[in-house]
PDB file of C-alpha atoms in Angstrom:
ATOM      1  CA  UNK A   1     -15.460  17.199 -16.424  1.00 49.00           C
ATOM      2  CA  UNK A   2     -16.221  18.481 -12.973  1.00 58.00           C
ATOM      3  CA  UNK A   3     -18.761  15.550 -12.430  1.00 65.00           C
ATOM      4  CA  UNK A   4     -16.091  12.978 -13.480  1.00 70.00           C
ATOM      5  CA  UNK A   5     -13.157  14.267 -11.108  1.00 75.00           C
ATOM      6  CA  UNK A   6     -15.188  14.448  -8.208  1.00 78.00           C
ATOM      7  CA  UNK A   7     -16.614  10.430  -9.045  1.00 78.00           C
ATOM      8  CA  UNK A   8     -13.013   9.669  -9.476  1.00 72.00           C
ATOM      9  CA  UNK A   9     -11.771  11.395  -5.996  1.00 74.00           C
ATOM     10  CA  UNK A  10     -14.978   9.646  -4.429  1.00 76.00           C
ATOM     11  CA  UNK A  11     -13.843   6.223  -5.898  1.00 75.00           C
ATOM     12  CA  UNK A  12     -10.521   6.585  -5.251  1.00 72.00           C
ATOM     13  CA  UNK A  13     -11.190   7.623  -1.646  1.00 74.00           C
ATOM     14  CA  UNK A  14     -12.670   4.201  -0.556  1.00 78.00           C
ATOM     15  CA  UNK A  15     -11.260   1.553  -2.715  1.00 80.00           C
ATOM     16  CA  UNK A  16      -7.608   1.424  -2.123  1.00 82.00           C
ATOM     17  CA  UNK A  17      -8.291   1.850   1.653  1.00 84.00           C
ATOM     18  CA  UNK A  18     -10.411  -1.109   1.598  1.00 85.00           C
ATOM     19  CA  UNK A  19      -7.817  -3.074  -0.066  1.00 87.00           C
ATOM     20  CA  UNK A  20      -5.778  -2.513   2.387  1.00 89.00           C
ATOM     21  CA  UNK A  21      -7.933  -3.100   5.152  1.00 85.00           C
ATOM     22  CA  UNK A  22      -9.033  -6.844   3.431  1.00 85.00           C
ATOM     23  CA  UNK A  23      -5.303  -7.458   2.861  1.00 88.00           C
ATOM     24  CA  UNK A  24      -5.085  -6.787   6.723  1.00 86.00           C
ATOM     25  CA  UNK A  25      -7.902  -9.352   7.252  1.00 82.00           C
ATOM     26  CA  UNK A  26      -5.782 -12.050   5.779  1.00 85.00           C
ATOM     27  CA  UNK A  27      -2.744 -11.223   7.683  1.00 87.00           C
ATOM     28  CA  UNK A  28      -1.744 -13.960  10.051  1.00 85.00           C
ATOM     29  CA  UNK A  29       1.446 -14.462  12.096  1.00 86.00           C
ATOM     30  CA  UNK A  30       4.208 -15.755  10.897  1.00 92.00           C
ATOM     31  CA  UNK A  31       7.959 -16.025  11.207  1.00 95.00           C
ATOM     32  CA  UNK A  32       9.273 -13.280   9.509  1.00 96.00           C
ATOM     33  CA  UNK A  33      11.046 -15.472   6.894  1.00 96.00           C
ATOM     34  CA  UNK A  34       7.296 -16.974   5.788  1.00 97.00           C
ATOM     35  CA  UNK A  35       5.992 -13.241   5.495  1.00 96.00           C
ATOM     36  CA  UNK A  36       8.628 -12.556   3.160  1.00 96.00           C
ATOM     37  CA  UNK A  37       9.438 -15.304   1.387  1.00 97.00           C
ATOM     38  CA  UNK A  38       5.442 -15.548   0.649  1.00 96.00           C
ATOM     39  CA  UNK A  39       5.627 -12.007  -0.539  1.00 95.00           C
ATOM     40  CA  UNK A  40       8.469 -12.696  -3.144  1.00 96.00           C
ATOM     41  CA  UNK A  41       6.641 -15.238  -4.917  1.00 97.00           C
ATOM     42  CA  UNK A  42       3.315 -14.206  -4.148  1.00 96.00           C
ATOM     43  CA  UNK A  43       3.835 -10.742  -4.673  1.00 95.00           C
ATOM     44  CA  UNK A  44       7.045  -9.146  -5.691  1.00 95.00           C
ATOM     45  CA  UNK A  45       7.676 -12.053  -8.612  1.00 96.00           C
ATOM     46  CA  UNK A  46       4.348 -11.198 -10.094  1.00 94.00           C
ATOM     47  CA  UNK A  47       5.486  -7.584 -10.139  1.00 92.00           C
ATOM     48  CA  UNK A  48       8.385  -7.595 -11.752  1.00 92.00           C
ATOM     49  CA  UNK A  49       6.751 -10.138 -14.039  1.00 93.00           C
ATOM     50  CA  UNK A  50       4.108  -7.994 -14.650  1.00 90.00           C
ATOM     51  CA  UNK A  51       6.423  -4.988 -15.243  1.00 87.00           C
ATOM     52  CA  UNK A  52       9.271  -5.832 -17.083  1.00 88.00           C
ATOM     53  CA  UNK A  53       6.682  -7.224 -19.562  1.00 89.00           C
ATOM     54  CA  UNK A  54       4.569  -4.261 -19.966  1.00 84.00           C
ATOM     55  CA  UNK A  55       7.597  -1.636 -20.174  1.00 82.00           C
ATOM     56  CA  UNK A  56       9.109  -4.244 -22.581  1.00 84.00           C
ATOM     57  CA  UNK A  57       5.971  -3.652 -24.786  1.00 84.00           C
ATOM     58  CA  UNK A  58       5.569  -0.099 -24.438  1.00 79.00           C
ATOM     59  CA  UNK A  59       9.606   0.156 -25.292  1.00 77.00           C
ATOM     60  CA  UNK A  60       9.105  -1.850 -28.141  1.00 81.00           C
ATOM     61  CA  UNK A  61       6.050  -0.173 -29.664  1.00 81.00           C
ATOM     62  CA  UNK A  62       8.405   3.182 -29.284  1.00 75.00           C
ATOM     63  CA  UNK A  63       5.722   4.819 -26.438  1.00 73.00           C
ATOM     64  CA  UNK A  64       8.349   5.095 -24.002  1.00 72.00           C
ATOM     65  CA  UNK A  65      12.108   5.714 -23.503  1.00 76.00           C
ATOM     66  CA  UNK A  66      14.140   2.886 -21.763  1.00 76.00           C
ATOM     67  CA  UNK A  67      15.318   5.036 -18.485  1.00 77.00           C
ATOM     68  CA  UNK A  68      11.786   5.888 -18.115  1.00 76.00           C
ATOM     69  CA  UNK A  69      10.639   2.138 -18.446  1.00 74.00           C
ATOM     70  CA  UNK A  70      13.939   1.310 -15.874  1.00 79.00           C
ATOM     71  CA  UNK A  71      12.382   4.157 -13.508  1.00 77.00           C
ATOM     72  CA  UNK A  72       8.355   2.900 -13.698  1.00 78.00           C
ATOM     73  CA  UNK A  73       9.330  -0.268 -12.218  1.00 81.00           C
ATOM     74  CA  UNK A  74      12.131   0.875 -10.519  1.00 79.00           C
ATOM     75  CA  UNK A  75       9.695   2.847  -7.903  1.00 78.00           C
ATOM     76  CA  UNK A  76       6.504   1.020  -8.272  1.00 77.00           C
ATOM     77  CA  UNK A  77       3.662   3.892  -7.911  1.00 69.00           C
ATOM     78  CA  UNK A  78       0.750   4.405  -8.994  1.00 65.00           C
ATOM     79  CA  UNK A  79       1.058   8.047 -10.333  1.00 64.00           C
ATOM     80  CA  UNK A  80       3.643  11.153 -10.845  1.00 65.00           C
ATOM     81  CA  UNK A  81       5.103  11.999  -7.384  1.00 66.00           C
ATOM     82  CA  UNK A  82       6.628  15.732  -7.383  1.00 63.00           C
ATOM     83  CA  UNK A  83       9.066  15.271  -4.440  1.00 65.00           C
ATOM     84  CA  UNK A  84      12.079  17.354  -3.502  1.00 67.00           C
ATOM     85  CA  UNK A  85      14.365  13.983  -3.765  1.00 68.00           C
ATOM     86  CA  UNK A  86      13.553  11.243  -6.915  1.00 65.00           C
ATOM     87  CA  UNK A  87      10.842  13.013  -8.329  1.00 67.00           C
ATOM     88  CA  UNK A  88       8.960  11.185 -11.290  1.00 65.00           C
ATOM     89  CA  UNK A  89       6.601  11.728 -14.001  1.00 63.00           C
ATOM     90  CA  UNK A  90       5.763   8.141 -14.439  1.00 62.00           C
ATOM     91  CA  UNK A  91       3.514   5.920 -13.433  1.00 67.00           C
ATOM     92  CA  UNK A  92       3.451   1.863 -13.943  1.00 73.00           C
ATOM     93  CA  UNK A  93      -0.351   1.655 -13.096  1.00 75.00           C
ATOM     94  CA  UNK A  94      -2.341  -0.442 -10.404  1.00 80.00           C
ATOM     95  CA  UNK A  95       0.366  -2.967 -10.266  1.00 86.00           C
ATOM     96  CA  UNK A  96       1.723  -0.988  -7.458  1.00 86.00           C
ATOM     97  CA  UNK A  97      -0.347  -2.497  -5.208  1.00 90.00           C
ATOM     98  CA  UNK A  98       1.848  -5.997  -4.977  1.00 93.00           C
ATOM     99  CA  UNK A  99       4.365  -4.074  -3.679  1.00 93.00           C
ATOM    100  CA  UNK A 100       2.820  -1.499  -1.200  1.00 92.00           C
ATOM    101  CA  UNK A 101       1.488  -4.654  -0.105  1.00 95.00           C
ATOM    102  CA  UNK A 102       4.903  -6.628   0.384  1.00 96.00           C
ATOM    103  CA  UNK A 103       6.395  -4.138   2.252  1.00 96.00           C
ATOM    104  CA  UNK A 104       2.847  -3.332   4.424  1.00 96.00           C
ATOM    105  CA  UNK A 105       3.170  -6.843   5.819  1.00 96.00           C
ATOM    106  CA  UNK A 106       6.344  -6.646   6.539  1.00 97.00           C
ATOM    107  CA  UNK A 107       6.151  -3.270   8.476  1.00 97.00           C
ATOM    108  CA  UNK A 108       2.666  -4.426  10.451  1.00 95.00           C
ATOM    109  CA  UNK A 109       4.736  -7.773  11.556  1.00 95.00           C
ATOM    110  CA  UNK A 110       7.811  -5.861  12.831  1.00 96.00           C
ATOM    111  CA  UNK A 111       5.787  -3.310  14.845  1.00 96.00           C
ATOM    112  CA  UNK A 112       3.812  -5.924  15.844  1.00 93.00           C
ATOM    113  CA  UNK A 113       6.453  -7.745  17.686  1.00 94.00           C
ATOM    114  CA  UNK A 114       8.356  -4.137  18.738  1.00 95.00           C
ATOM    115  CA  UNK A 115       5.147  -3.726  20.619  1.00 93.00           C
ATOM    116  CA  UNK A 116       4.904  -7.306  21.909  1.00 91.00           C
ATOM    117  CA  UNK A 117       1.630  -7.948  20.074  1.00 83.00           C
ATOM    118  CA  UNK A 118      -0.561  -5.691  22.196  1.00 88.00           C
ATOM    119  CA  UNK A 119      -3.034  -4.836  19.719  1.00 83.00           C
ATOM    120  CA  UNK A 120      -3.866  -1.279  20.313  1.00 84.00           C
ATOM    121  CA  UNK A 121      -0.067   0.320  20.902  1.00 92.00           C
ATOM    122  CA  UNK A 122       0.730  -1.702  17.514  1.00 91.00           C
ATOM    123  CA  UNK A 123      -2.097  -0.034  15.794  1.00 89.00           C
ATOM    124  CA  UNK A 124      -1.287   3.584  17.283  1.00 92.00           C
ATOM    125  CA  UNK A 125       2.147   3.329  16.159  1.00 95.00           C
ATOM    126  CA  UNK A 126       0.839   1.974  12.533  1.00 94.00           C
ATOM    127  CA  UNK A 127      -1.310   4.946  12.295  1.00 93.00           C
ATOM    128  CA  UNK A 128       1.775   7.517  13.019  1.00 95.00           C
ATOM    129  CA  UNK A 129       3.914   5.585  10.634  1.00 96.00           C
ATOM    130  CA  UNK A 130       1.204   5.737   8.013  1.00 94.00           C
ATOM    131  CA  UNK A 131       1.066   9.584   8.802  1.00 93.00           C
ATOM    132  CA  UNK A 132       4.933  10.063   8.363  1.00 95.00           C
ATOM    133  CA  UNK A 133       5.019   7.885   5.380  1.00 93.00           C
ATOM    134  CA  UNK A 134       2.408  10.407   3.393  1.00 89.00           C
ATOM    135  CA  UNK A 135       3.929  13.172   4.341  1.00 90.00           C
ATOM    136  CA  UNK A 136       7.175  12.040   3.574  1.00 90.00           C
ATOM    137  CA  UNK A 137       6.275  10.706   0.369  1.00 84.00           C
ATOM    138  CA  UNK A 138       4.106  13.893  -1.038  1.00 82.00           C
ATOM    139  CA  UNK A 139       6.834  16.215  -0.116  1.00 84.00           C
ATOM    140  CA  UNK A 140      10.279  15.016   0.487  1.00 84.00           C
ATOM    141  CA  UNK A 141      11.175  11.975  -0.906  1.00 82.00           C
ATOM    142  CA  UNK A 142      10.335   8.774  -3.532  1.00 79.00           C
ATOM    143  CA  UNK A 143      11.317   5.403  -2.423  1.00 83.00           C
ATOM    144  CA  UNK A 144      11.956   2.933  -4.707  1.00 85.00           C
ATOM    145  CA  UNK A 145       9.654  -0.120  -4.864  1.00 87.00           C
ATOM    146  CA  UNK A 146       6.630   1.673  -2.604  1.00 87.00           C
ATOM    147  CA  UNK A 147       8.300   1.376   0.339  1.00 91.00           C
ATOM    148  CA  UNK A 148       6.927   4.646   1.484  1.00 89.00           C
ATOM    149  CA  UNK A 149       3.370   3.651  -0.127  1.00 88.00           C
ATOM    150  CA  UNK A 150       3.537   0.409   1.950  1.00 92.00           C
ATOM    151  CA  UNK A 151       3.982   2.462   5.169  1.00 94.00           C
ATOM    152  CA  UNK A 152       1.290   4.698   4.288  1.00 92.00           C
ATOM    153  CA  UNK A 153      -1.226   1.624   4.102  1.00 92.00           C
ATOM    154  CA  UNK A 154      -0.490   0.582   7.568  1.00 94.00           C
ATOM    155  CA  UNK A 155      -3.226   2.645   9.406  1.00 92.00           C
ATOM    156  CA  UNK A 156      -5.466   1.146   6.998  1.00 91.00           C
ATOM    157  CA  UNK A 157      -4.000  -2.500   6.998  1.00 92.00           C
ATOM    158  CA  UNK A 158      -4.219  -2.577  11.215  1.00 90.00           C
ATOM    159  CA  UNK A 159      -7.718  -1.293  10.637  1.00 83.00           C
ATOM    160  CA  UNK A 160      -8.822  -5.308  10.625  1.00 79.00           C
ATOM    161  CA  UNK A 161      -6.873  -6.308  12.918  1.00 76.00           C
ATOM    162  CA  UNK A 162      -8.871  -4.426  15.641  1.00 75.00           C
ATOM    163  CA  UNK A 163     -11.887  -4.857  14.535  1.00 75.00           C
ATOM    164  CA  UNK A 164     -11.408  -8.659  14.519  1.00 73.00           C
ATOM    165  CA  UNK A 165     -10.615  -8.565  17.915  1.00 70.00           C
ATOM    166  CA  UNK A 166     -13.991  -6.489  18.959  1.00 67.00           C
ATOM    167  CA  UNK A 167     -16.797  -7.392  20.652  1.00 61.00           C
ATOM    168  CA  UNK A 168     -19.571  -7.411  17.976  1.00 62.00           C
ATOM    169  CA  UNK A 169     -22.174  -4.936  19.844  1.00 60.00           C
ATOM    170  CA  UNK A 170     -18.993  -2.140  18.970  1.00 63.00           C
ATOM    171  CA  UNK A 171     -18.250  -3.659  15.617  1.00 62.00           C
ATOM    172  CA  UNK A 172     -21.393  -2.035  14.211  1.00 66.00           C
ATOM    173  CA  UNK A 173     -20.909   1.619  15.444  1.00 63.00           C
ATOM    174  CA  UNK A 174     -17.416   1.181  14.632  1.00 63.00           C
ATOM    175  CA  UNK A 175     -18.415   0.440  10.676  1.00 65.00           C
ATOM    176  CA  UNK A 176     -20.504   3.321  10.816  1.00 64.00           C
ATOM    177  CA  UNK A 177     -17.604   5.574  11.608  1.00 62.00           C
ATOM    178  CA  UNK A 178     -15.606   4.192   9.422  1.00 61.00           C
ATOM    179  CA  UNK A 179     -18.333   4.996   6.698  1.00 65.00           C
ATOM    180  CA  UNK A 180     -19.372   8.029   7.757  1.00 60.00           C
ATOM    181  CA  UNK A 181     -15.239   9.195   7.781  1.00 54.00           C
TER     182      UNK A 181
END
């Protein structure tokens, strides 16, 4: 199983990253109230959609108690987090995504115009963000609705946004970096 697990981490090391850095690519400025009125039906309605359905099911078929049904799509994750505050055993799947996503926008915007839209200071801050978020959400506390899994994508999500705005002779050595990290 040692083969497997270390495929897995491998896999699991690049693709969500990359999600978040082509979710980035996409980003364009908007008034606030577009960004998140876009997210609630383009996102967070598909969710709960999504999730009120499947724990519906799975309550039904007698696979899972209601409170932990109410709890999966209550906090929106995409595994157990053991946290000092709201820890959970459950997981709702790869569904988490719409949300991290809904609330990634929303953060990138709102540091983006705290920082006036200069590029690099609103990509340094997303990166320290991003590094609070993780540690905050491995050890001290669960957010409902991946709030904190939203804020750990930024550092990822800004990722685009700079290298959109390079000159291409640095865009290549940049991509090998990235790679090679």
């Amino acid at each position: 199983m040692l083969f497997g697990e270390t495929v897995r981490y491998i896999i699991f090391s690049f693709h969500m990253p990359l999600f978040f850095i082509f979710s980035g690519y996409f980003f364009r400025d908007k008034p606030i109230k577009d960004i998140v009125n876009s997210g609630l039906s383009r996102l967070v309605k598909p969710y709960l959609v999504y999730a009120i359905i499947t724990e519906v099911l799975l309550k039904l078929m007698n696979m899972k108690g209601f409170i932990t049904c109410i709890t999966e799509i209550l906090f929106a994750h995409g595994g157990p987090k053991h946290t000092l505050i709201f820890p959970t055993e459950t997981y709702l799947g790869a569904i988490w995504f719409l949300m991290a996503i809904f609330w990634c926008k929303i953060f990138y915007f709102l540091i983006c115009k705290a920082c006036k839209n200069n590029l690099y200071l609103s990509a340094i801050i997303a990166f320290a963000v991003s590094y609070i978020a993780i540690y905050v959400g491995k050890y001290l506390l669960n957010l409902p609705f991946g709030i904190l899994t939203g804020a750990s994508g930024l550092a990822f999500f800004s990722v685009w946004t700079i290298i959109k705005n390079m000159s291409s002779k640095y865009l290549y050595v940049t991509i090998a970096i990235w790679i090679v990290a």
